[in-house]
Short mmCIF file of C-alpha atoms and ligand atoms in Angstrom, two decimals:
data_model
loop_
_atom_site.label_atom_id
_atom_site.label_comp_id
_atom_site.label_asym_id
_atom_site.label_seq_id
_atom_site.Cartn_x
_atom_site.Cartn_y
_atom_site.Cartn_z
CA MET A 1 -331.68 -16.98 23.64
CA ILE A 2 -333.35 -20.21 24.06
CA VAL A 3 -331.09 -23.77 22.37
CA SER A 4 -334.10 -26.22 21.52
CA LYS A 5 -333.03 -29.62 21.36
CA PHE A 6 -335.56 -31.87 19.60
CA GLY A 7 -335.14 -35.43 20.02
CA GLY A 8 -335.65 -38.21 17.44
CA THR A 9 -339.01 -39.03 18.19
CA SER A 10 -339.86 -35.07 17.53
CA VAL A 11 -338.38 -34.99 13.66
CA GLY A 12 -338.61 -38.92 12.99
CA THR A 13 -342.00 -38.00 10.56
CA PHE A 14 -342.76 -35.20 8.29
CA GLU A 15 -346.34 -34.64 10.68
CA ALA A 16 -343.38 -34.69 13.84
CA MET A 17 -341.10 -32.32 11.86
CA GLN A 18 -343.66 -30.00 11.05
CA ARG A 19 -344.74 -30.19 14.89
CA SER A 20 -340.85 -29.80 15.60
CA ALA A 21 -340.59 -26.47 13.52
CA ASN A 22 -343.83 -24.52 14.62
CA ILE A 23 -342.76 -24.39 18.06
CA VAL A 24 -338.98 -23.61 16.47
CA ALA A 25 -340.54 -20.88 14.87
CA ALA A 26 -343.53 -19.96 18.12
CA ASP A 27 -340.60 -17.48 19.22
CA SER A 28 -337.68 -15.95 17.65
CA ASP A 29 -335.53 -16.32 20.88
CA ARG A 30 -335.05 -20.07 19.88
CA GLN A 31 -332.19 -19.20 17.87
CA LEU A 32 -330.00 -22.55 18.53
CA ILE A 33 -331.63 -26.01 17.18
CA VAL A 34 -329.77 -28.59 17.92
CA ILE A 35 -331.51 -31.93 16.20
CA SER A 36 -330.91 -35.36 17.33
CA ALA A 37 -330.84 -38.27 14.46
CA THR A 38 -334.62 -39.23 13.04
CA SER A 39 -335.25 -42.48 15.76
CA GLY A 40 -334.60 -45.53 14.70
CA THR A 41 -331.91 -44.70 12.91
CA THR A 42 -329.38 -44.50 14.78
CA ASN A 43 -329.65 -48.33 16.34
CA ASP A 44 -329.45 -49.14 12.53
CA LEU A 45 -326.09 -47.52 12.00
CA VAL A 46 -324.90 -49.56 15.63
CA ALA A 47 -326.17 -52.75 14.15
CA LEU A 48 -324.73 -52.14 10.56
CA SER A 49 -321.40 -51.13 12.23
CA ALA A 50 -321.14 -54.22 13.85
CA ASN A 51 -318.79 -56.80 12.53
CA ASN A 52 -320.56 -60.47 12.27
CA ILE A 53 -323.56 -58.70 10.70
CA ASP A 54 -324.82 -61.05 7.25
CA SER A 55 -325.19 -58.85 3.63
CA THR A 56 -329.43 -59.33 4.31
CA GLN A 57 -328.69 -57.98 7.15
CA ARG A 58 -326.70 -55.28 5.97
CA GLU A 59 -329.35 -54.23 3.06
CA GLU A 60 -331.76 -54.59 5.07
CA LEU A 61 -331.06 -52.16 7.52
CA LEU A 62 -330.20 -49.71 4.64
CA GLY A 63 -333.25 -49.94 3.08
CA ASN A 64 -334.78 -48.74 6.64
CA ILE A 65 -332.93 -45.60 6.80
CA GLU A 66 -333.62 -44.90 2.78
CA LYS A 67 -337.72 -45.55 3.58
CA ARG A 68 -337.13 -43.58 6.50
CA HIS A 69 -335.79 -40.60 5.22
CA ILE A 70 -337.75 -41.00 1.84
CA ASP A 71 -341.06 -40.79 3.16
CA ILE A 72 -340.26 -37.51 5.10
CA ILE A 73 -338.67 -35.40 1.65
CA GLU A 74 -341.14 -36.36 -0.09
CA GLN A 75 -343.56 -34.36 1.45
CA CYS A 76 -341.21 -31.39 1.26
CA LYS A 77 -341.16 -29.11 -1.07
CA GLU A 78 -337.46 -29.08 -1.67
CA GLN A 79 -337.92 -32.85 -2.58
CA ASP A 80 -336.37 -33.17 -5.45
CA LYS A 81 -332.55 -31.45 -3.80
CA LEU A 82 -333.17 -33.46 -0.76
CA ARG A 83 -333.47 -36.50 -2.50
CA ASP A 84 -330.06 -35.48 -4.32
CA ILE A 85 -328.23 -34.48 -1.25
CA PHE A 86 -329.30 -38.01 0.66
CA TYR A 87 -328.95 -40.36 -2.74
CA LYS A 88 -325.42 -38.61 -2.75
CA GLU A 89 -324.37 -38.57 1.04
CA PHE A 90 -326.60 -41.97 1.45
CA SER A 91 -324.25 -44.06 -1.47
CA ALA A 92 -321.26 -42.69 0.16
CA LEU A 93 -322.51 -44.19 3.56
CA ARG A 94 -322.08 -47.12 1.88
CA GLU A 95 -318.62 -47.25 0.34
CA HIS A 96 -318.29 -46.11 4.16
CA LEU A 97 -319.27 -49.37 5.43
CA ASP A 98 -316.64 -51.30 3.57
CA PHE A 99 -314.21 -49.80 6.42
CA VAL A 100 -316.56 -49.93 9.31
CA GLY A 101 -314.78 -52.26 11.02
CA ARG A 102 -311.20 -52.05 11.18
CA ASP A 103 -311.23 -48.77 13.07
CA LYS A 104 -313.93 -46.64 16.04
CA ARG A 105 -313.10 -43.58 14.40
CA TRP A 106 -314.47 -44.56 11.54
CA LYS A 107 -317.60 -46.18 13.31
CA ASP A 108 -318.08 -42.22 14.72
CA GLN A 109 -317.99 -40.70 10.81
CA LEU A 110 -321.02 -43.70 9.85
CA PHE A 111 -322.49 -42.75 13.39
CA ALA A 112 -322.36 -39.30 12.27
CA PHE A 113 -324.91 -39.95 9.19
CA GLY A 114 -328.12 -39.58 10.92
CA GLU A 115 -327.68 -36.03 12.32
CA LEU A 116 -326.22 -35.06 9.87
CA MET A 117 -329.37 -35.98 7.45
CA SER A 118 -331.84 -34.96 9.87
CA THR A 119 -330.23 -31.99 9.88
CA LYS A 120 -330.51 -31.04 6.24
CA ILE A 121 -333.94 -32.07 5.42
CA PHE A 122 -335.14 -30.35 9.02
CA VAL A 123 -333.08 -27.09 8.06
CA GLU A 124 -335.79 -27.19 4.40
CA VAL A 125 -338.89 -28.10 6.67
CA LEU A 126 -338.14 -24.61 8.87
CA LYS A 127 -338.44 -23.35 6.07
CA GLU A 128 -341.24 -24.01 4.80
CA VAL A 129 -342.76 -22.62 8.37
CA GLY A 130 -341.08 -19.18 8.28
CA VAL A 131 -337.42 -19.92 9.92
CA ASP A 132 -334.73 -18.40 8.75
CA VAL A 133 -332.57 -19.97 9.19
CA GLU A 134 -328.20 -21.61 8.80
CA TRP A 135 -327.32 -24.74 8.76
CA LEU A 136 -324.32 -25.28 10.46
CA ASP A 137 -322.56 -28.55 11.21
CA ALA A 138 -321.76 -28.92 14.70
CA ARG A 139 -318.17 -30.12 14.36
CA SER A 140 -316.99 -26.69 14.00
CA VAL A 141 -317.79 -25.97 17.50
CA MET A 142 -318.50 -29.25 19.39
CA LYS A 143 -314.15 -29.82 19.61
CA THR A 144 -314.13 -32.86 21.78
CA ASP A 145 -310.94 -34.92 21.99
CA SER A 146 -310.48 -38.61 20.23
CA THR A 147 -312.26 -40.88 22.70
CA PHE A 148 -314.73 -42.50 19.57
CA GLY A 149 -317.64 -43.01 20.74
CA ASN A 150 -317.49 -41.73 23.54
CA ALA A 151 -315.93 -38.35 23.11
CA ASP A 152 -315.26 -36.01 26.22
CA PRO A 153 -315.85 -32.28 25.01
CA ILE A 154 -312.49 -29.74 25.17
CA LEU A 155 -314.72 -26.00 26.57
CA ALA A 156 -312.63 -24.00 26.10
CA SER A 157 -312.51 -24.80 22.71
CA ILE A 158 -316.39 -25.21 22.50
CA LYS A 159 -316.39 -21.71 23.55
CA LYS A 160 -313.97 -20.32 21.36
CA LYS A 161 -315.28 -21.87 18.24
CA ALA A 162 -319.44 -20.68 19.36
CA ASP A 163 -318.43 -17.37 19.48
CA LYS A 164 -316.78 -17.73 16.58
CA ASN A 165 -319.00 -19.55 14.72
CA ILE A 166 -322.09 -18.54 15.78
CA GLN A 167 -324.03 -14.98 15.73
CA LYS A 168 -325.99 -13.16 17.94
CA GLY A 169 -329.15 -12.22 16.84
CA LYS A 170 -329.21 -15.35 13.93
CA THR A 171 -331.17 -18.93 14.00
CA TYR A 172 -329.33 -22.12 13.20
CA LEU A 173 -329.83 -25.48 13.02
CA THR A 174 -327.10 -27.96 13.98
CA GLN A 175 -326.56 -31.43 15.21
CA GLY A 176 -326.62 -33.36 18.03
CA PHE A 177 -324.19 -35.64 19.40
CA ILE A 178 -321.50 -35.30 17.21
CA GLY A 179 -318.52 -33.40 17.15
CA SER A 180 -315.19 -32.91 16.58
CA ASP A 181 -311.34 -33.60 16.71
CA VAL A 182 -308.17 -31.59 16.70
CA PHE A 183 -307.42 -33.68 13.94
CA GLY A 184 -310.49 -32.61 12.28
CA ASN A 185 -312.35 -36.64 13.10
CA THR A 186 -315.80 -36.54 13.90
CA THR A 187 -316.53 -37.81 16.48
CA THR A 188 -320.10 -38.93 18.73
CA LEU A 189 -320.61 -38.19 22.50
CA GLY A 190 -322.24 -41.40 22.93
CA ARG A 191 -325.53 -42.55 22.70
CA GLY A 192 -328.33 -40.74 24.08
CA GLY A 193 -325.86 -37.79 22.57
CA SER A 194 -327.95 -35.44 21.90
CA ASP A 195 -329.13 -33.16 25.67
CA PHE A 196 -325.44 -33.02 26.27
CA SER A 197 -324.62 -31.31 22.69
CA ALA A 198 -327.63 -29.14 23.49
CA SER A 199 -326.77 -28.43 27.05
CA LEU A 200 -323.07 -27.08 26.04
CA PHE A 201 -324.37 -25.17 22.95
CA ALA A 202 -326.49 -23.59 25.59
CA GLU A 203 -323.24 -23.28 28.33
CA ALA A 204 -321.34 -21.68 25.26
CA ILE A 205 -323.62 -19.82 23.25
CA GLY A 206 -324.60 -17.93 26.68
CA ALA A 207 -328.13 -18.96 26.81
CA GLU A 208 -330.59 -17.89 28.38
CA THR A 209 -333.11 -21.24 28.49
CA LEU A 210 -332.09 -24.48 27.69
CA GLU A 211 -335.56 -26.43 26.25
CA ILE A 212 -335.17 -30.66 25.85
CA TRP A 213 -338.60 -30.93 23.32
CA THR A 214 -339.16 -34.52 23.86
CA ASP A 215 -342.12 -37.28 23.51
CA VAL A 216 -343.37 -36.86 27.38
CA ALA A 217 -345.03 -34.05 28.46
CA GLY A 218 -341.70 -33.89 30.48
CA VAL A 219 -339.63 -35.69 33.80
CA TYR A 220 -342.22 -37.54 35.03
CA THR A 221 -341.98 -40.10 38.50
CA THR A 222 -340.58 -43.01 36.02
CA ASP A 223 -340.18 -43.95 32.89
CA PRO A 224 -344.53 -43.27 31.52
CA ARG A 225 -343.80 -47.03 30.06
CA ILE A 226 -343.19 -48.45 33.02
CA VAL A 227 -345.59 -47.46 34.96
CA PRO A 228 -348.65 -46.41 33.44
CA GLU A 229 -350.03 -43.91 37.30
CA ALA A 230 -346.47 -42.07 36.62
CA PHE A 231 -346.41 -37.93 36.01
CA PRO A 232 -344.63 -35.26 35.25
CA ILE A 233 -343.01 -33.48 38.31
CA GLN A 234 -343.38 -30.21 38.12
CA GLU A 235 -340.16 -28.50 39.20
CA ILE A 236 -336.97 -30.53 40.24
CA SER A 237 -333.59 -29.62 41.88
CA PHE A 238 -330.64 -30.09 39.13
CA ASP A 239 -329.48 -32.62 41.44
CA GLU A 240 -332.45 -34.50 41.60
CA ALA A 241 -332.17 -34.67 37.61
CA ALA A 242 -329.34 -35.22 37.54
CA GLU A 243 -329.60 -38.65 39.79
CA LEU A 244 -332.21 -38.79 37.70
CA SER A 245 -331.33 -39.52 34.61
CA VAL A 246 -327.41 -41.16 35.53
CA PHE A 247 -329.80 -43.96 37.24
CA GLY A 248 -331.61 -44.45 34.15
CA GLY A 249 -333.87 -41.70 33.39
CA LYS A 250 -333.18 -41.84 29.88
CA VAL A 251 -335.54 -38.43 29.54
CA LEU A 252 -332.14 -36.68 29.82
CA HIS A 253 -328.88 -38.02 28.87
CA PRO A 254 -326.22 -38.22 32.76
CA ALA A 255 -324.25 -35.65 31.76
CA THR A 256 -326.53 -33.22 30.12
CA LEU A 257 -327.34 -31.59 33.33
CA LYS A 258 -323.75 -29.89 34.40
CA PRO A 259 -323.22 -27.62 31.09
CA ALA A 260 -326.53 -26.17 32.14
CA ILE A 261 -325.64 -26.16 35.64
CA ARG A 262 -322.04 -24.04 35.28
CA GLY A 263 -323.85 -22.15 32.86
CA GLY A 264 -326.55 -20.64 35.11
CA VAL A 265 -329.04 -22.28 32.04
CA ASN A 266 -332.47 -22.59 32.71
CA VAL A 267 -333.96 -25.69 31.44
CA ARG A 268 -337.16 -26.99 30.83
CA VAL A 269 -338.06 -30.55 29.81
CA ALA A 270 -341.23 -30.63 27.61
CA SER A 271 -343.21 -32.81 24.94
CA SER A 272 -343.19 -31.72 21.28
CA THR A 273 -346.45 -33.62 19.87
CA HIS A 274 -348.36 -31.13 23.13
CA PRO A 275 -346.34 -27.77 23.05
CA ASP A 276 -348.75 -25.88 25.54
CA LEU A 277 -348.32 -29.37 28.66
CA PRO A 278 -346.07 -26.75 30.87
CA GLY A 279 -343.51 -29.82 31.27
CA THR A 280 -340.60 -29.74 33.81
CA TYR A 281 -338.85 -27.22 34.83
CA VAL A 282 -335.58 -28.55 35.98
CA VAL A 283 -334.60 -25.20 39.06
CA LYS A 284 -331.37 -24.76 41.52
CA VAL A 285 -333.78 -24.95 44.53
CA ALA A 286 -336.77 -26.82 43.78
CA ASP A 287 -339.41 -25.52 46.28
CA ASN A 288 -341.12 -28.60 47.51
CA LYS A 289 -338.84 -31.60 48.69
CA PRO A 290 -340.24 -34.69 48.81
CA PRO A 291 -338.11 -37.54 50.22
CA ILE A 292 -338.90 -40.49 47.45
CA ARG A 293 -339.76 -37.78 44.13
CA ALA A 294 -339.22 -40.39 41.39
CA ILE A 295 -338.03 -44.27 40.74
CA SER A 296 -335.26 -44.60 37.63
CA LEU A 297 -334.89 -48.26 36.42
CA ARG A 298 -331.77 -49.49 34.35
CA LYS A 299 -330.65 -52.38 33.10
CA ASP A 300 -328.41 -55.02 32.59
CA GLN A 301 -326.31 -54.06 34.76
CA THR A 302 -323.37 -56.02 35.77
CA LEU A 303 -322.39 -56.94 39.23
CA LEU A 304 -319.11 -58.08 40.20
CA THR A 305 -317.41 -59.25 43.64
CA VAL A 306 -314.06 -59.52 44.32
CA ASN A 307 -312.98 -61.85 46.83
CA SER A 308 -309.05 -61.76 48.32
CA LEU A 309 -308.33 -63.43 51.72
CA GLU A 310 -305.23 -62.55 51.36
CA MET A 311 -305.92 -58.99 51.67
CA LEU A 312 -307.62 -60.06 55.66
CA HIS A 313 -305.92 -56.86 57.51
CA GLN A 314 -303.87 -55.70 54.83
CA HIS A 315 -303.93 -52.35 53.24
CA GLY A 316 -304.20 -51.50 49.83
CA PHE A 317 -307.23 -53.85 48.35
CA LEU A 318 -308.92 -50.99 47.56
CA ALA A 319 -306.63 -49.09 45.84
CA HIS A 320 -305.33 -52.10 43.54
CA LEU A 321 -308.72 -52.85 42.44
CA PHE A 322 -310.06 -49.10 41.57
CA LYS A 323 -306.57 -49.06 40.38
CA THR A 324 -306.61 -52.00 37.82
CA LEU A 325 -310.53 -50.43 36.57
CA ALA A 326 -309.62 -47.32 36.06
CA GLU A 327 -306.61 -48.12 33.81
CA HIS A 328 -308.84 -49.97 31.66
CA LYS A 329 -311.48 -46.94 31.97
CA ILE A 330 -314.14 -48.68 33.86
CA SER A 331 -316.29 -46.61 35.48
CA VAL A 332 -318.13 -47.36 38.23
CA ASP A 333 -321.60 -47.12 39.73
CA LEU A 334 -321.90 -48.90 43.45
CA VAL A 335 -320.13 -50.16 45.39
CA SER A 336 -320.78 -52.23 49.24
CA THR A 337 -316.88 -53.25 50.88
CA SER A 338 -316.13 -55.42 53.57
CA GLU A 339 -312.95 -56.41 54.96
CA VAL A 340 -312.36 -58.53 52.19
CA SER A 341 -314.26 -58.31 49.54
CA VAL A 342 -316.03 -56.44 47.38
CA ALA A 343 -318.92 -56.30 44.92
CA LEU A 344 -319.57 -53.02 42.43
CA THR A 345 -322.33 -52.70 39.19
CA LEU A 346 -321.60 -51.74 36.31
CA ASP A 347 -323.15 -50.62 32.89
CA THR A 348 -322.68 -52.92 30.80
CA ALA A 349 -326.17 -52.19 27.99
CA VAL A 350 -325.81 -52.21 24.69
CA ASN A 351 -326.85 -48.29 24.68
CA ALA A 352 -326.01 -46.75 28.06
CA ALA A 353 -324.27 -42.99 27.76
CA ASN A 354 -321.19 -44.78 29.67
CA LYS A 355 -321.39 -48.34 28.47
CA VAL A 356 -318.70 -50.71 30.52
CA GLU A 357 -317.28 -54.21 28.53
CA LEU A 358 -315.67 -56.00 30.97
CA THR A 359 -313.36 -57.30 28.93
CA ASP A 360 -310.82 -61.30 29.18
CA ASP A 361 -308.12 -59.18 29.89
CA ILE A 362 -309.92 -57.31 32.99
CA ILE A 363 -310.53 -60.23 34.24
CA GLU A 364 -307.24 -62.44 33.82
CA GLU A 365 -305.89 -59.37 35.15
CA LEU A 366 -308.48 -58.71 38.77
CA GLU A 367 -307.64 -62.80 38.69
CA ARG A 368 -304.12 -62.27 39.71
CA PHE A 369 -305.65 -60.44 43.24
CA ALA A 370 -307.85 -62.26 43.36
CA GLU A 371 -311.24 -64.33 43.11
CA VAL A 372 -313.90 -62.76 40.33
CA ILE A 373 -317.85 -63.14 40.56
CA VAL A 374 -319.41 -61.42 37.32
CA GLU A 375 -322.56 -61.34 37.42
CA ASP A 376 -325.62 -60.20 34.55
CA GLY A 377 -329.02 -60.17 34.30
CA LEU A 378 -329.62 -57.89 37.35
CA ALA A 379 -331.32 -54.59 37.76
CA LEU A 380 -330.41 -51.34 39.25
CA ILE A 381 -333.54 -49.07 40.84
CA ALA A 382 -332.73 -45.89 42.80
CA LEU A 383 -335.52 -44.38 44.57
CA ILE A 384 -334.87 -40.60 43.83
CA GLY A 385 -335.36 -37.29 45.89
CA ASN A 386 -334.09 -35.00 48.49
CA ASN A 387 -332.52 -35.74 52.54
CA LEU A 388 -332.53 -38.91 51.58
CA GLN A 389 -329.72 -40.10 53.84
CA LYS A 390 -330.97 -38.10 57.19
CA THR A 391 -335.21 -39.40 56.47
CA SER A 392 -336.28 -41.70 58.97
CA GLY A 393 -338.68 -44.17 58.69
CA ILE A 394 -338.11 -44.77 54.44
CA GLY A 395 -335.48 -47.75 55.40
CA GLY A 396 -338.76 -49.94 57.31
CA PRO A 397 -341.71 -49.57 55.43
CA LEU A 398 -339.26 -50.25 51.63
CA PHE A 399 -337.59 -53.36 53.64
CA THR A 400 -341.30 -54.37 54.30
CA ALA A 401 -341.77 -53.83 50.34
CA LEU A 402 -339.58 -55.63 49.18
CA GLU A 403 -339.34 -58.42 51.61
CA THR A 404 -340.21 -61.01 48.84
CA TYR A 405 -337.80 -59.77 46.29
CA ASN A 406 -333.86 -60.86 46.24
CA VAL A 407 -332.33 -57.64 46.67
CA ARG A 408 -329.14 -58.05 45.28
CA LEU A 409 -327.19 -54.80 46.45
CA ILE A 410 -328.02 -51.19 48.24
CA CYS A 411 -326.37 -48.45 48.62
CA HIS A 412 -328.16 -45.59 50.96
CA GLY A 413 -326.29 -43.03 53.28
CA ALA A 414 -323.71 -41.55 50.62
CA SER A 415 -326.19 -39.20 48.59
CA PRO A 416 -328.88 -37.17 49.90
CA ASN A 417 -330.14 -37.89 46.99
CA ASN A 418 -330.78 -41.52 46.31
CA LEU A 419 -330.90 -44.75 47.64
CA CYS A 420 -330.43 -47.69 45.08
CA PHE A 421 -330.34 -51.52 45.35
CA LEU A 422 -330.21 -54.27 43.03
CA VAL A 423 -332.42 -56.81 42.08
CA ASP A 424 -333.34 -59.51 39.20
CA HIS A 425 -333.82 -58.13 35.82
CA GLU A 426 -337.11 -59.56 35.48
CA GLN A 427 -338.36 -58.71 39.19
CA SER A 428 -337.31 -54.77 38.25
CA GLU A 429 -340.14 -53.69 36.73
CA ASP A 430 -342.89 -55.15 38.35
CA VAL A 431 -340.88 -54.01 41.98
CA VAL A 432 -340.64 -49.93 40.52
CA ARG A 433 -344.64 -50.09 39.72
CA MET A 434 -344.96 -51.62 42.84
CA LEU A 435 -343.07 -48.98 44.98
CA HIS A 436 -344.06 -45.89 42.57
CA LYS A 437 -347.62 -47.39 43.77
CA LYS A 438 -346.45 -47.30 48.01
CA PHE A 439 -344.61 -43.74 47.78
CA ILE A 440 -345.08 -41.67 45.12
CA THR A 441 -348.63 -39.91 45.62
CA GLU A 442 -349.46 -36.70 43.49
P1 LIG B 501 -335.38 -38.46 22.50
O1 LIG B 501 -335.29 -39.49 21.65
O2 LIG B 501 -336.28 -37.50 22.81
O3 LIG B 501 -334.34 -38.39 23.31
P2 LIG B 501 -335.92 -40.50 24.69
O4 LIG B 501 -335.84 -42.05 24.03
O5 LIG B 501 -334.67 -40.40 24.64
O6 LIG B 501 -336.24 -39.13 23.66
O7 LIG B 501 -336.24 -40.18 25.94
C1 LIG B 501 -337.51 -40.54 26.28
C2 LIG B 501 -337.64 -41.66 26.68
O8 LIG B 501 -337.05 -42.23 27.78
C3 LIG B 501 -339.92 -41.33 27.07
O9 LIG B 501 -340.20 -41.72 26.55
C4 LIG B 501 -339.28 -42.43 28.50
O10 LIG B 501 -340.48 -43.62 27.72
C5 LIG B 501 -337.64 -42.42 28.75
N1 LIG B 501 -338.20 -42.45 30.43
C6 LIG B 501 -336.85 -42.90 31.83
N2 LIG B 501 -337.66 -42.61 32.29
C7 LIG B 501 -338.20 -41.66 32.63
C8 LIG B 501 -338.41 -40.21 33.12
N3 LIG B 501 -338.31 -40.44 34.71
N4 LIG B 501 -339.42 -39.55 33.11
C9 LIG B 501 -339.48 -39.42 31.52
N5 LIG B 501 -339.47 -40.21 30.27
C10 LIG B 501 -339.35 -41.10 30.91
N1 LIG B 502 -329.10 -40.21 17.81
C1 LIG B 502 -328.48 -40.22 18.83
C2 LIG B 502 -328.34 -41.76 19.72
O1 LIG B 502 -329.92 -42.47 19.23
C3 LIG B 502 -328.37 -38.97 19.65
C4 LIG B 502 -329.35 -38.61 20.51
O2 LIG B 502 -330.63 -39.53 19.88
O3 LIG B 502 -329.54 -37.92 21.20
O4 LIG B 502 -328.36 -42.01 20.33
MG1 LIG B 503 -332.62 -39.10 24.00
#
């Protein structure tokens, strides 16, 4: 069995849906199809959920959503039926907007509109190309906790529900990104979470392969939008791909690979516009293991520096600091320490899969025992590869190459698969281009 996931751009127009449907039709082993909202829709829904939008902005966003879906629907054979379905859900969405803002729970229900609607349309497009497919509500399988906006899957329940609701030999179409908690409330897995959903489904049904169909031909050596010379990697290890996605390689949601590894599922990333290209195979052990395989970039990073002179020769400072952060569910990325100060980075990007909000409350709490400095406008760059902690000859050329840039924090040695540092946001794309040219060869 193959689980095939198609991202937003792969279902963003009628033509894209047709291309994706033809991919599904080409192999009858593709039995569980997971798709995202049409591209742009989740962004519009998130914007709609903001407390401070005025009615003009609201109508504009609703207009975008309506046009995007109706444009697709008008090209479908079942357009009358789909138009009815769309407007029924769309007016429910309008009504729903009056509640949003009060409660995170409402927001997740609002965000789910994107995936629910894209699957309702795509199921007809699949039927048009001859796929005998059943629409499955992901919420009947994807059980999560009640952390709205960033819910954690409950694996045992997902497995149980999958056994009950997904029959072998049949083909299903379902939604990525959404799930439901024990009370039946709709939840979401965090931005970009459809990859994660697909991997969880693959693990739960014991699929052999997970395919991630997207708008690029695999996992590239770096984001091809930033570096046109970047090229697809034929084969990459789970460890490297996991680090790449954690450190900003948007092509895979950071949590995607864990379920696949647990379930022994093969992973392939490929282009839905060029399905004949090989794409990237993510494997347990890759044949070649270059020290630097790829470079990732994550913008909108915050550097938090915490100083406490009182802690000189005292114990417990780090414990106290991390306990405070943990109590506020703040996930920390890089850490650099000295006796009385700690610098750490937080992912504060708007669309981050694990977005961190550094509120005044948290800062005030930290200020009770230390001086706190918050700096924004930084970007995290990671070199991804193999045995980086043991390979000599990387630091010298790297630091020489970075000579003219202001490097804020470096983490090297903790992981064999990455070497990370912070630079100014404005310089970050230049740095990635320069490093790609210098360190990555085909
Ligand atoms: P989807 O909607 O299919 O989930 P995404 O936009 O989430 O697609 O992810 C694909 C995008 O990820 C690409 O268009 C590319 O710009 C970006 N990207 C960032 N880093 C990489 C990388 N290392 N390899 C491939 N794509 C990358
Ligand atoms: N539609 C969701 C988002 O845009 C999930 C996804 O595309 O993976 O975040
Ligand atoms: Mg994505």
